[in-house]
Coordinates of C-alpha atoms in Angstrom, one line a residue:
Chain A
X1238 CA -65.1 -37.1 43.2
X1239 CA -63.8 -39.7 45.7
X1240 CA -60.4 -39.7 44.1
X1241 CA -60.3 -35.9 44.2
X1242 CA -61.3 -35.9 47.9
X1243 CA -58.6 -38.5 48.7
X1244 CA -56.0 -36.5 46.8
X1245 CA -56.9 -33.4 48.6
X1246 CA -56.8 -35.2 52.0
X1247 CA -53.4 -36.5 51.1
X1248 CA -52.2 -32.9 51.1
X1249 CA -53.5 -32.3 54.6
X1250 CA -50.6 -33.8 56.5
X1251 CA -48.1 -32.0 54.3
X1252 CA -49.8 -28.7 54.9
X1253 CA -50.0 -29.3 58.6
X1254 CA -46.3 -30.3 58.6
X1255 CA -45.4 -27.0 56.9
X1256 CA -47.6 -24.9 59.2
X1257 CA -46.1 -26.7 62.3
X1258 CA -42.6 -26.0 61.1
X1259 CA -43.3 -22.3 60.5
X1260 CA -45.1 -22.0 63.9
X1261 CA -42.1 -23.6 65.5
X1262 CA -39.6 -21.2 63.9
X1263 CA -41.8 -18.2 64.8
X1264 CA -42.4 -19.3 68.4
X1265 CA -38.9 -20.6 69.3
X1266 CA -36.5 -18.6 67.3
X1267 CA -37.9 -15.1 67.1
X1268 CA -36.2 -12.8 69.6
X1269 CA -38.6 -12.1 72.5
X1270 CA -39.0 -12.7 76.2
X1271 CA -37.4 -16.0 77.2
X1272 CA -40.2 -18.5 77.9
X1273 CA -38.4 -20.1 80.8
X1274 CA -38.1 -16.7 82.6
X1275 CA -41.7 -16.0 81.8
X1276 CA -42.7 -19.3 83.5
X1277 CA -40.5 -18.7 86.5
X1278 CA -41.9 -15.3 87.0
X1279 CA -40.3 -12.1 88.2
X1280 CA -37.4 -12.4 90.7
X1281 CA -36.5 -16.0 89.7
X1282 CA -32.9 -17.1 90.2
X1283 CA -30.7 -18.2 87.4
X1284 CA -30.8 -21.8 88.8
X1285 CA -34.6 -21.9 88.7
X1286 CA -34.6 -20.7 85.1
X1287 CA -31.9 -23.3 84.2
X1288 CA -34.0 -26.0 85.8
X1289 CA -37.1 -25.0 83.8
X1290 CA -35.0 -24.9 80.7
X1291 CA -33.7 -28.4 81.4
X1292 CA -37.1 -29.9 82.3
X1293 CA -38.8 -28.5 79.2
X1294 CA -35.8 -29.1 76.9
X1295 CA -35.9 -25.5 75.8
X1296 CA -32.1 -25.2 75.2
X1297 CA -32.1 -28.3 73.0
X1298 CA -31.6 -27.7 69.2
X1299 CA -34.8 -26.8 67.6
X1300 CA -34.8 -29.0 64.4
X1301 CA -33.4 -32.5 64.0
X1302 CA -31.1 -31.3 61.3
X1303 CA -29.0 -28.1 61.3
X1304 CA -26.2 -26.6 59.4
X1305 CA -22.8 -26.3 61.0
X1306 CA -19.9 -28.4 62.5
X1307 CA -17.4 -30.1 60.3
X1308 CA -17.9 -31.5 56.8
X1309 CA -20.5 -32.3 55.5
X1310 CA -21.6 -29.3 57.5
X1311 CA -24.9 -30.9 58.5
X1312 CA -25.5 -31.9 62.1
X1313 CA -28.2 -34.2 63.3
X1314 CA -29.7 -34.0 66.7
X1315 CA -31.5 -36.9 68.4
X1316 CA -33.3 -34.9 71.0
X1317 CA -34.3 -31.8 69.1
X1318 CA -37.4 -29.9 70.2
X1319 CA -39.3 -30.3 66.9
X1320 CA -38.4 -33.9 66.5
X1321 CA -39.7 -34.7 70.0
X1322 CA -42.9 -32.7 69.4
X1323 CA -43.8 -34.3 66.1
X1324 CA -42.8 -37.8 67.3
X1325 CA -45.3 -37.4 70.1
X1326 CA -47.9 -35.9 67.8
X1327 CA -48.0 -38.8 65.4
X1328 CA -48.5 -41.1 68.4
X1329 CA -51.6 -39.0 69.3
X1330 CA -49.9 -37.2 72.2
X1331 CA -50.4 -33.5 71.9
X1332 CA -47.9 -32.7 74.7
X1333 CA -48.3 -30.8 77.9
X1334 CA -48.9 -27.2 78.8
X1335 CA -45.9 -25.3 80.2
X1336 CA -48.2 -23.7 82.7
X1337 CA -49.4 -26.5 85.1
X1338 CA -48.2 -29.4 83.0
X1339 CA -51.6 -30.5 82.0
X1340 CA -52.1 -32.8 79.0
X1341 CA -53.1 -30.6 76.0
X1342 CA -55.4 -33.3 74.6
X1343 CA -57.6 -33.4 77.7
X1344 CA -57.9 -29.6 77.8
X1345 CA -58.7 -29.5 74.1
X1346 CA -61.5 -32.1 74.4
X1347 CA -62.9 -30.1 77.3
X1348 CA -62.8 -26.7 75.7
X1349 CA -63.7 -27.6 72.1
X1350 CA -67.5 -27.9 72.4
X1351 CA -68.0 -24.3 73.5
X1352 CA -65.9 -23.0 70.6
X1353 CA -67.6 -25.3 68.1
X1354 CA -71.0 -24.1 69.2
X1355 CA -70.2 -20.4 68.9
X1356 CA -68.4 -20.8 65.5
X1357 CA -71.2 -22.9 64.2
X1358 CA -74.0 -20.6 65.4
X1359 CA -72.2 -17.5 64.1
X1360 CA -71.6 -19.2 60.8
X1361 CA -75.2 -20.1 60.3
X1362 CA -76.3 -16.5 61.1
X1363 CA -73.7 -15.2 58.7
X1364 CA -74.8 -17.4 55.8
X1365 CA -78.5 -16.6 56.3
X1366 CA -78.0 -12.9 56.7
X1367 CA -75.3 -12.5 54.1
X1368 CA -77.0 -14.5 51.3
X1369 CA -80.6 -13.4 51.9
X1370 CA -79.8 -9.7 52.2
X1371 CA -77.5 -10.0 49.2
X1372 CA -80.3 -11.4 47.1
X1373 CA -82.8 -8.8 48.3
X1374 CA -80.3 -6.1 47.6
X1375 CA -79.7 -7.3 44.0
X1376 CA -83.3 -8.0 43.2
X1377 CA -84.5 -4.5 44.4
X1378 CA -81.4 -2.8 43.0
X1379 CA -81.2 0.9 44.0
X1380 CA -84.3 0.5 46.1
X1381 CA -84.6 1.3 49.7
X1382 CA -83.7 -2.2 50.7
X1383 CA -80.6 -2.1 48.5
X1384 CA -79.4 1.1 50.1
X1385 CA -80.1 -0.3 53.5
X1386 CA -78.2 -3.5 52.9
X1387 CA -75.2 -1.6 51.4
X1388 CA -75.2 0.8 54.3
X1389 CA -75.3 -2.1 56.7
X1390 CA -72.3 -3.7 54.8
X1391 CA -70.2 -0.6 55.1
X1392 CA -71.1 -0.1 58.8
X1393 CA -70.4 -3.7 59.8
X1394 CA -67.0 -3.6 58.2
X1395 CA -66.3 -0.4 60.1
X1396 CA -67.7 -1.0 63.6
X1397 CA -65.3 -3.4 65.4
X1398 CA -66.8 -6.5 66.8
X1399 CA -65.2 -6.0 70.2
X1400 CA -67.0 -2.7 70.5
X1401 CA -70.4 -4.4 69.8
X1402 CA -69.6 -7.2 72.3
X1403 CA -68.6 -4.6 74.9
X1404 CA -71.9 -2.8 74.2
X1405 CA -73.7 -6.2 74.6
X1406 CA -72.4 -6.3 78.2
X1407 CA -73.0 -2.8 79.2
X1408 CA -76.1 -1.5 77.4
X1409 CA -78.7 -4.1 78.6
X1410 CA -77.2 -3.8 82.1
X1411 CA -77.4 -0.1 82.1
X1412 CA -80.8 0.3 80.5
X1413 CA -82.9 -2.8 81.3
X1414 CA -81.0 -4.2 84.3
X1415 CA -80.5 -7.4 82.3
X1416 CA -77.0 -8.7 82.3
X1417 CA -75.6 -10.8 79.5
X1418 CA -74.2 -13.9 81.2
X1419 CA -70.4 -14.0 81.2
X1420 CA -68.5 -17.3 81.5
X1421 CA -70.1 -20.5 82.8
X1422 CA -70.5 -22.8 79.9
X1423 CA -73.3 -25.3 80.0
X1424 CA -73.7 -27.8 77.2
X1425 CA -76.9 -27.2 75.1
X1426 CA -78.3 -30.7 75.9
X1427 CA -78.1 -30.1 79.6
X1428 CA -79.7 -26.6 79.9
X1429 CA -80.7 -25.2 76.5
X1430 CA -82.0 -22.0 77.8
X1431 CA -79.0 -21.1 79.9
X1432 CA -76.7 -22.2 77.0
X1433 CA -78.5 -20.0 74.5
X1434 CA -78.6 -17.0 76.8
X1435 CA -74.8 -17.2 76.8
X1436 CA -74.2 -18.0 73.2
X1437 CA -77.1 -16.5 71.1
X1438 CA -76.2 -12.8 71.5
X1439 CA -72.5 -13.0 70.7
X1440 CA -73.2 -15.5 67.8
X1441 CA -75.6 -12.9 66.4
X1442 CA -73.0 -10.1 66.6
X1443 CA -70.2 -12.2 65.2
X1444 CA -72.4 -13.7 62.5
X1445 CA -73.9 -10.4 61.4
X1446 CA -70.5 -8.7 61.5
X1447 CA -68.9 -11.5 59.4
X1448 CA -71.6 -11.4 56.8
X1449 CA -70.7 -8.1 55.1
X1450 CA -68.3 -9.5 52.6
X1451 CA -70.7 -12.3 51.8
X1452 CA -73.5 -9.8 51.3
X1453 CA -71.5 -7.7 48.9
X1454 CA -70.4 -10.7 46.9
X1455 CA -73.9 -12.2 46.7
X1456 CA -75.2 -8.9 45.5
X1457 CA -72.6 -8.4 42.7
X1458 CA -72.9 -12.0 41.5
X1459 CA -76.7 -11.9 41.5
X1460 CA -76.8 -8.6 39.7
X1461 CA -74.7 -10.2 37.0
X1462 CA -76.7 -13.4 36.8
X1463 CA -80.0 -11.6 36.8
X1464 CA -79.0 -9.7 33.7
X1465 CA -78.5 -12.9 31.7
X1466 CA -80.7 -14.3 29.0
X1467 CA -81.9 -17.4 30.7
X1468 CA -83.3 -15.3 33.5
X1469 CA -85.3 -13.4 30.9
X1470 CA -86.5 -16.6 29.4
X1471 CA -87.5 -17.9 32.8
X1472 CA -89.4 -14.8 33.5
X1473 CA -91.0 -15.0 30.0
X1474 CA -92.2 -18.5 30.7
X1475 CA -94.2 -17.0 33.6
X1476 CA -92.4 -18.7 36.4
X1477 CA -92.9 -17.4 39.9
X1478 CA -90.5 -14.7 40.7
X1479 CA -89.2 -16.7 43.7
X1480 CA -88.5 -19.7 41.4
X1481 CA -86.6 -17.5 38.9
X1482 CA -84.5 -15.9 41.6
X1483 CA -83.8 -19.0 43.7
X1484 CA -83.7 -21.9 41.2
X1485 CA -82.3 -20.0 38.2
X1486 CA -80.5 -17.1 39.7
X1487 CA -79.1 -18.2 43.0
X1488 CA -78.0 -21.6 41.8
X1489 CA -76.0 -20.1 38.9
X1490 CA -74.3 -17.7 41.4
X1491 CA -73.4 -20.6 43.7
X1492 CA -69.7 -20.9 42.9
X1493 CA -68.6 -17.4 43.9
X1494 CA -71.0 -17.3 46.8
X1495 CA -69.6 -20.6 48.2
X1496 CA -66.1 -19.1 47.9
X1497 CA -67.3 -16.1 49.9
X1498 CA -68.8 -18.4 52.5
X1499 CA -65.4 -19.9 53.0
X1500 CA -63.9 -16.5 53.6
X1501 CA -66.8 -15.6 55.9
X1502 CA -65.8 -18.7 58.0
X1503 CA -62.3 -17.3 58.4
X1504 CA -63.6 -14.0 59.6
X1505 CA -65.9 -15.7 62.1
X1506 CA -63.1 -17.9 63.4
X1507 CA -61.3 -14.7 64.4
X1508 CA -64.4 -13.1 65.7
X1509 CA -65.2 -16.1 67.9
X1510 CA -61.8 -15.7 69.7
X1511 CA -62.7 -12.1 70.5
X1512 CA -66.1 -13.2 71.7
X1513 CA -64.7 -15.9 74.0
X1514 CA -62.3 -13.4 75.4
X1515 CA -64.8 -10.6 76.0
X1516 CA -67.4 -12.9 77.5
X1517 CA -64.9 -15.2 79.3
X1518 CA -66.3 -18.3 77.5
X1519 CA -63.9 -21.1 78.4
X1520 CA -63.2 -22.3 74.8
X1521 CA -60.3 -22.8 72.5
X1522 CA -60.2 -19.1 71.6
X1523 CA -59.8 -17.9 75.2
X1524 CA -57.2 -20.7 75.7
X1525 CA -55.3 -19.6 72.6
X1526 CA -55.4 -16.0 73.8
X1527 CA -54.4 -16.6 77.4
X1528 CA -51.6 -19.0 76.4
X1529 CA -50.2 -16.5 73.9
X1530 CA -50.2 -13.9 76.7
X1531 CA -48.2 -16.1 79.1
X1532 CA -46.0 -17.6 76.3
X1533 CA -47.3 -21.1 76.8
X1534 CA -45.6 -22.3 73.6
X1535 CA -46.9 -25.9 73.3
X1536 CA -50.5 -24.7 73.5
X1537 CA -50.0 -21.9 71.0
X1538 CA -48.1 -24.4 68.7
X1539 CA -50.9 -26.9 69.0
X1540 CA -53.7 -24.4 68.4
X1541 CA -52.0 -22.9 65.4
X1542 CA -51.8 -26.3 63.8
X1543 CA -55.4 -27.0 64.8
X1544 CA -56.5 -23.7 63.1
X1545 CA -54.7 -24.8 59.9
X1546 CA -56.4 -28.1 60.1
X1547 CA -59.9 -26.5 60.4
X1548 CA -59.1 -24.0 57.5
X1549 CA -58.0 -26.8 55.2
X1550 CA -61.0 -28.9 56.0
X1551 CA -63.4 -26.0 55.5
X1552 CA -61.8 -25.2 52.2
X1553 CA -62.1 -28.8 51.1
X1554 CA -65.8 -28.8 52.0
X1555 CA -66.3 -25.6 50.1
X1556 CA -64.6 -27.0 47.0
X1557 CA -66.6 -30.2 47.1
X1558 CA -69.9 -28.3 47.5
X1559 CA -69.2 -26.5 44.2
X1560 CA -70.1 -29.7 42.4
X1561 CA -73.2 -30.3 44.5
X1562 CA -74.7 -26.9 43.5
X1563 CA -73.3 -26.8 40.1
X1564 CA -73.2 -30.1 38.2
X1565 CA -70.9 -28.5 35.5
X1566 CA -68.0 -28.6 37.9
X1567 CA -65.8 -31.6 37.4
X1568 CA -63.2 -32.7 39.8
X1569 CA -59.9 -33.9 38.4
Chain B
X346 CA -62.0 9.9 20.3
X347 CA -63.9 11.0 17.3
X348 CA -60.9 12.8 16.1
X349 CA -58.7 9.8 16.4
X350 CA -61.0 7.8 14.2
X351 CA -60.5 10.1 11.3
X352 CA -57.0 8.7 10.9
X353 CA -53.6 10.2 11.1
X354 CA -54.4 13.2 8.9
X355 CA -53.7 16.4 10.7
X356 CA -56.7 18.4 11.9
X357 CA -57.5 21.6 10.2
X358 CA -57.3 24.7 12.3
X359 CA -61.1 25.0 12.3
X360 CA -61.5 21.5 13.6
X361 CA -59.2 22.1 16.4
X362 CA -61.2 25.1 17.6
X363 CA -64.5 23.3 17.4
X364 CA -63.4 20.7 19.9
X365 CA -65.1 21.1 23.3
X366 CA -62.8 22.8 25.7
X367 CA -61.9 20.9 28.8
X368 CA -63.1 22.3 32.1
X369 CA -60.4 23.4 34.5
X370 CA -58.8 20.4 36.2
X371 CA -60.2 21.3 39.6
X372 CA -63.7 21.2 38.3
X373 CA -63.1 17.8 36.6
X374 CA -61.6 16.4 39.8
X375 CA -64.4 17.8 42.0
X376 CA -67.4 16.7 40.0
X377 CA -67.4 12.9 40.8
X378 CA -66.9 13.8 44.5
X379 CA -69.9 16.1 44.5
X380 CA -72.0 13.2 43.2
X381 CA -70.7 11.0 46.1
X382 CA -71.5 12.9 49.3
X383 CA -70.6 9.9 51.4
X384 CA -67.1 10.0 49.8
X385 CA -66.8 13.6 50.8
X386 CA -67.7 12.6 54.4
X387 CA -65.0 9.9 54.2
X388 CA -62.5 12.4 52.9
X389 CA -63.3 14.8 55.7
X390 CA -62.9 12.1 58.3
X391 CA -59.6 11.0 56.9
X392 CA -58.3 14.5 56.8
X393 CA -59.4 14.9 60.5
X394 CA -57.7 11.7 61.4
X395 CA -54.3 12.8 59.9
X396 CA -54.7 16.3 61.4
X397 CA -55.3 14.8 64.8
X398 CA -52.5 12.4 64.4
X399 CA -50.1 15.2 63.7
X400 CA -51.3 17.9 66.1
X401 CA -53.6 15.9 68.4
X402 CA -51.1 15.7 71.3
X403 CA -50.6 19.5 71.3
X404 CA -54.2 20.6 71.3
X405 CA -55.6 18.4 74.1
X406 CA -57.7 20.7 76.4
X407 CA -56.4 18.7 79.4
X408 CA -53.4 16.6 80.1
X409 CA -54.5 13.1 78.9
X410 CA -52.4 11.4 81.6
X411 CA -53.0 13.7 84.6
X412 CA -54.6 11.9 87.5
X413 CA -57.3 13.8 89.4
X414 CA -59.0 12.2 92.3
X415 CA -61.7 14.9 92.4
X416 CA -63.0 14.3 88.9
X417 CA -63.4 10.6 88.7
X418 CA -66.3 9.2 86.6
X419 CA -67.7 12.6 85.5
X420 CA -70.3 12.0 82.8
X421 CA -70.1 14.0 79.6
X422 CA -70.3 17.7 80.2
X423 CA -69.1 21.0 78.7
X424 CA -65.7 20.7 80.5
X425 CA -65.4 17.0 79.7
X426 CA -67.2 16.3 76.4
X427 CA -66.7 12.5 76.6
X428 CA -66.6 12.3 80.4
X429 CA -63.7 11.3 82.6
X430 CA -62.1 8.0 83.5
X431 CA -61.7 6.1 86.8
X432 CA -58.6 8.2 87.4
X433 CA -60.2 11.5 86.5
X434 CA -58.5 11.8 83.1
X435 CA -60.4 13.6 80.4
X436 CA -61.5 11.1 77.8
X437 CA -61.8 13.6 75.0
X438 CA -58.2 14.6 75.5
X439 CA -57.2 11.0 75.5
X440 CA -59.0 10.4 72.2
X441 CA -57.3 13.3 70.6
X442 CA -53.9 12.1 71.9
X443 CA -54.6 8.5 70.9
X444 CA -54.9 9.4 67.2
X445 CA -51.1 9.6 67.1
X446 CA -50.6 5.9 67.9
X447 CA -53.2 4.8 65.4
X448 CA -51.6 7.0 62.7
X449 CA -48.1 5.8 63.4
X450 CA -49.3 2.2 63.3
X451 CA -51.0 2.8 60.1
X452 CA -48.1 4.5 58.5
X453 CA -45.8 1.7 59.7
X454 CA -48.0 -0.9 58.1
X455 CA -48.0 1.2 54.9
X456 CA -44.3 1.8 54.7
X457 CA -43.2 -1.7 55.7
X458 CA -46.1 -3.6 54.1
X459 CA -48.2 -1.9 51.5
X460 CA -45.6 0.0 49.5
X461 CA -43.2 -2.9 49.1
X462 CA -46.3 -5.1 48.4
X463 CA -47.6 -2.7 45.8
X464 CA -44.2 -2.6 44.1
X465 CA -44.0 -6.4 44.1
X466 CA -47.6 -6.5 42.7
X467 CA -46.8 -4.1 39.9
X468 CA -43.6 -5.9 39.0
X469 CA -45.3 -9.3 39.1
X470 CA -48.3 -8.2 37.1
X471 CA -46.1 -6.4 34.6
X472 CA -43.4 -9.0 34.1
X473 CA -45.3 -12.1 35.2
X474 CA -43.6 -15.5 35.2
X475 CA -42.7 -17.6 38.3
X476 CA -42.3 -14.7 40.7
X477 CA -45.9 -13.8 40.0
X478 CA -47.0 -17.4 40.6
X479 CA -45.0 -17.6 43.9
X480 CA -46.4 -14.3 45.2
X481 CA -50.0 -15.1 44.3
X482 CA -49.9 -18.6 45.8
X483 CA -48.3 -17.4 49.1
X484 CA -50.9 -14.6 49.2
X485 CA -53.7 -17.1 48.9
X486 CA -52.3 -19.2 51.7
X487 CA -51.9 -16.2 53.9
X488 CA -55.5 -14.9 53.4
X489 CA -56.9 -18.4 53.8
X490 CA -55.7 -18.3 57.4
X491 CA -57.5 -16.3 60.0
X492 CA -55.4 -13.2 61.0
X493 CA -56.1 -13.2 64.8
X494 CA -54.5 -16.7 65.4
X495 CA -51.5 -15.5 63.5
X496 CA -51.3 -12.3 65.6
X497 CA -51.6 -14.4 68.7
X498 CA -48.9 -16.7 67.7
X499 CA -46.5 -13.9 66.7
X500 CA -47.4 -12.0 69.9
X501 CA -46.6 -15.2 71.9
X502 CA -43.2 -15.2 70.2
X503 CA -42.1 -11.6 70.4
X504 CA -44.0 -10.7 73.6
X505 CA -46.7 -8.0 74.1
X506 CA -46.4 -4.5 72.5
X507 CA -47.0 -3.3 69.0
X508 CA -44.0 -4.9 67.4
X509 CA -45.7 -8.2 66.7
X510 CA -48.9 -6.7 65.4
X511 CA -47.0 -4.4 63.0
X512 CA -45.2 -7.4 61.6
X513 CA -48.4 -9.3 61.0
X514 CA -50.4 -6.4 59.6
X515 CA -47.4 -5.5 57.3
X516 CA -47.2 -9.0 55.9
X517 CA -51.0 -8.9 55.3
X518 CA -50.5 -5.5 53.6
X519 CA -47.7 -6.9 51.4
X520 CA -50.0 -9.6 50.0
X521 CA -53.1 -7.3 49.9
X522 CA -51.2 -4.6 48.1
X523 CA -49.5 -7.0 45.7
X524 CA -52.8 -8.6 44.8
X525 CA -54.6 -5.3 44.1
X526 CA -51.9 -3.8 42.0
X527 CA -51.1 -7.0 40.2
X528 CA -54.6 -7.0 38.8
X529 CA -54.3 -3.4 37.8
X530 CA -50.9 -3.8 36.2
X531 CA -52.1 -6.9 34.3
X532 CA -54.7 -4.7 32.6
X533 CA -52.5 -1.7 32.2
X534 CA -49.6 -3.4 30.4
X535 CA -51.8 -4.2 27.4
X536 CA -53.0 -0.7 27.0
X537 CA -52.1 1.4 24.0
X538 CA -50.2 4.1 25.8
X539 CA -47.7 1.5 27.0
X540 CA -47.2 0.3 23.5
X541 CA -46.9 3.9 22.3
X542 CA -44.3 4.7 24.9
X543 CA -42.3 1.5 24.1
X544 CA -42.4 2.3 20.4
X545 CA -40.8 5.7 21.1
X546 CA -37.8 3.7 22.4
X547 CA -38.4 4.2 26.1
X548 CA -36.9 1.5 28.4
X549 CA -39.1 -0.8 30.4
X550 CA -38.1 1.1 33.6
X551 CA -39.0 4.4 32.0
X552 CA -42.4 3.1 30.8
X553 CA -43.1 1.7 34.3
X554 CA -42.2 4.8 36.3
X555 CA -43.3 7.7 34.0
X556 CA -46.2 6.1 32.1
X557 CA -47.7 3.2 34.1
X558 CA -47.2 4.5 37.6
X559 CA -49.1 7.8 37.2
X560 CA -52.0 5.9 35.6
X561 CA -52.3 3.5 38.5
X562 CA -51.7 6.1 41.2
X563 CA -55.4 6.3 42.1
X564 CA -55.5 2.5 42.7
X565 CA -52.6 2.9 45.1
X566 CA -54.6 5.4 47.0
X567 CA -57.5 2.9 47.2
X568 CA -55.1 0.3 48.6
X569 CA -53.6 2.8 51.1
X570 CA -57.1 3.7 52.3
X571 CA -58.0 0.1 53.1
X572 CA -54.6 -0.5 54.7
X573 CA -55.3 2.3 57.1
X574 CA -58.8 1.0 57.9
X575 CA -57.4 -2.5 58.7
X576 CA -54.5 -1.1 60.7
X577 CA -56.6 1.2 62.9
X578 CA -59.0 -1.7 63.6
X579 CA -56.1 -4.1 64.3
X580 CA -54.3 -1.8 66.6
X581 CA -57.5 -1.0 68.5
X582 CA -58.5 -4.7 68.7
X583 CA -55.1 -5.9 69.9
X584 CA -54.8 -3.1 72.5
X585 CA -58.4 -4.0 73.6
X586 CA -57.4 -7.6 74.0
X587 CA -54.3 -6.6 76.0
X588 CA -51.7 -7.5 73.3
X589 CA -50.9 -4.0 72.1
X590 CA -50.4 -0.8 74.1
X591 CA -49.7 -0.9 77.8
X592 CA -52.4 0.1 80.2
X593 CA -52.4 3.8 81.0
X594 CA -51.1 4.8 77.5
X595 CA -53.8 7.0 75.9
X596 CA -55.1 4.9 72.9
X597 CA -58.5 4.1 71.5
X598 CA -58.6 0.4 72.0
X599 CA -56.9 0.3 75.3
X600 CA -59.2 3.0 76.7
X601 CA -62.2 1.0 75.6
X602 CA -60.9 -2.1 77.4
X603 CA -60.2 -0.2 80.6
X604 CA -63.5 1.5 80.4
X605 CA -65.3 -1.8 80.0
X606 CA -64.5 -2.7 83.6
X607 CA -66.7 0.1 84.9
X608 CA -68.9 0.2 81.8
X609 CA -72.1 -1.1 83.3
X610 CA -72.3 1.9 85.6
X611 CA -70.7 4.4 83.3
X612 CA -71.4 3.4 79.6
X613 CA -69.8 6.6 78.2
X614 CA -66.4 5.1 79.1
X615 CA -67.0 2.5 76.4
X616 CA -69.2 4.3 74.0
X617 CA -67.0 7.2 73.1
X618 CA -63.8 5.3 72.4
X619 CA -65.9 2.8 70.4
X620 CA -67.5 5.6 68.3
X621 CA -64.2 7.2 67.7
X622 CA -62.7 4.0 66.3
X623 CA -65.8 3.2 64.2
X624 CA -66.0 6.7 62.7
X625 CA -62.3 6.7 61.7
X626 CA -62.5 3.2 60.1
X627 CA -65.7 4.2 58.4
X628 CA -64.0 7.3 57.0
X629 CA -61.3 5.2 55.4
X630 CA -63.8 2.7 54.1
X631 CA -66.0 5.3 52.6
X632 CA -63.1 7.1 51.0
X633 CA -61.8 3.8 49.5
X634 CA -65.2 2.8 48.2
X635 CA -65.8 6.2 46.6
X636 CA -62.3 6.3 45.0
X637 CA -62.9 2.8 43.5
X638 CA -66.4 3.7 42.3
X639 CA -65.0 6.8 40.6
X640 CA -62.1 4.9 39.1
X641 CA -63.8 1.9 37.9
X642 CA -67.6 1.7 37.8
X643 CA -67.5 -2.0 37.0
X644 CA -66.1 -2.7 40.5
X645 CA -69.0 -0.8 42.2
X646 CA -70.3 -2.6 45.2
X647 CA -67.6 -5.3 45.2
X648 CA -65.3 -5.8 48.1

């Protein structure tokens, strides 16, 4: 298990390296608005744009190695953009934003807690709602609860999250004169009530919205498991129904459900960006969003790699938890 | 089937006439639909969507862009079923008009993404080997990554507008389509009719196009349905976030975003665009689910 974990972790830098290269190619070579003129704003002179290009090294070659020139038709560049970026990264320097020249690392540390909280809370909601409703739906197959749960799954994959978040802002304000707080993050240890007033409603929406896939998968897996012989044996032994369903049924459905939990995380990660944007929560998602809008390439670059990092780690945790729930799983 | 088990001996004339006659094809096609009323609702919504996408801009009761200072923030009424915007524009007309953008976006995602993806999937499921491996692994990597950050990154690269979103949704549809049809093709290639067609000397291309393709057509429809659902959602979400359509253009997501600014006083500005988006996506989801249930009862209830 340890060896397996280490080997998987050894892949991490390689994956991040690949993702960072792809992000660099997408961000710096695709035809689009020139970042320097985007920074300079409208009506900037050519000199101003040239100066920004020079300061930020935007006209330097992108990769340290490129094709061209004379034989052997490979050129190396000492001051390439990617070389500089990755050189700083391995030394723990995440670079500076184009807009305001602030260190990305400081900004990241300041904005991460809000995002972590909303992702974590939504994730918990998602797991609880998805798995429990999935089980109920399977156990009472074709009953009222089952139809309710399936209807909910179809509806929640059709009603967009941004619509629900918009309703969250307007409906309580219109009907009950209660306004959902917007912006103004307070850490939960400083003022739990204010913190939860800001985070609990969107976390509920994102979590419930992201649970549809998990619910469907839990239902199908449980339906299959509940048909098997050992469930009949367990019932015949006279075990409590809850023991049969949870200890015998759920545990044997663990592997696909865990995979679906991993996918639910991906959905929630996207949803949290929308929530931060709609409710002006100053987290990583809003930062990602506003930086993409003003073409702040280093921030977008960093957050893309960060997203890949989170995805790889979550996948690793999911893979490792297979063995914890299902001792038959062997890692090698 | 019972006839086939008797062996290759030719049926007598009497046997042939005792076989139950098939109902007309239209009855056979309609029966599973009548058992799935929700699927019919989905079908009706989808037909409405395409009808609006084609003729929507010509049947708007009012000009969706016309500014009218005298009719700002009118609530829903007979003249303005969905109310009017801050600029006095009729929201109902804007919704009818906005179907066009969603439809074109969906069609683009389908033509650029899903159809090539489906072709790739059929080929890789049917022929297998390393190309299959490469497509499946890249597809897994793609779906492991959240879509919105990818959209943000591409939008940062190519600038605002629908160009970036189309690229990303199309790539997603390539992988989605290839995965769905690969699974189908894998099952299909071992079926007896393929063997039968081959044994008559048909070339691989002929088998694929004239025998396999008609048999998997319904699955292609399922895939198309879900591509449209995803595309409508994505266009609306990105326009809502300010990365898609420009402000002022009639579109479902962008109107919702603009309406949100005055939504606390005039909730209908948000509610109607939101309901329109939800109903349309729901239609495609219901249609896709029903098609899948009819085609393959084993897949019932799965994603």
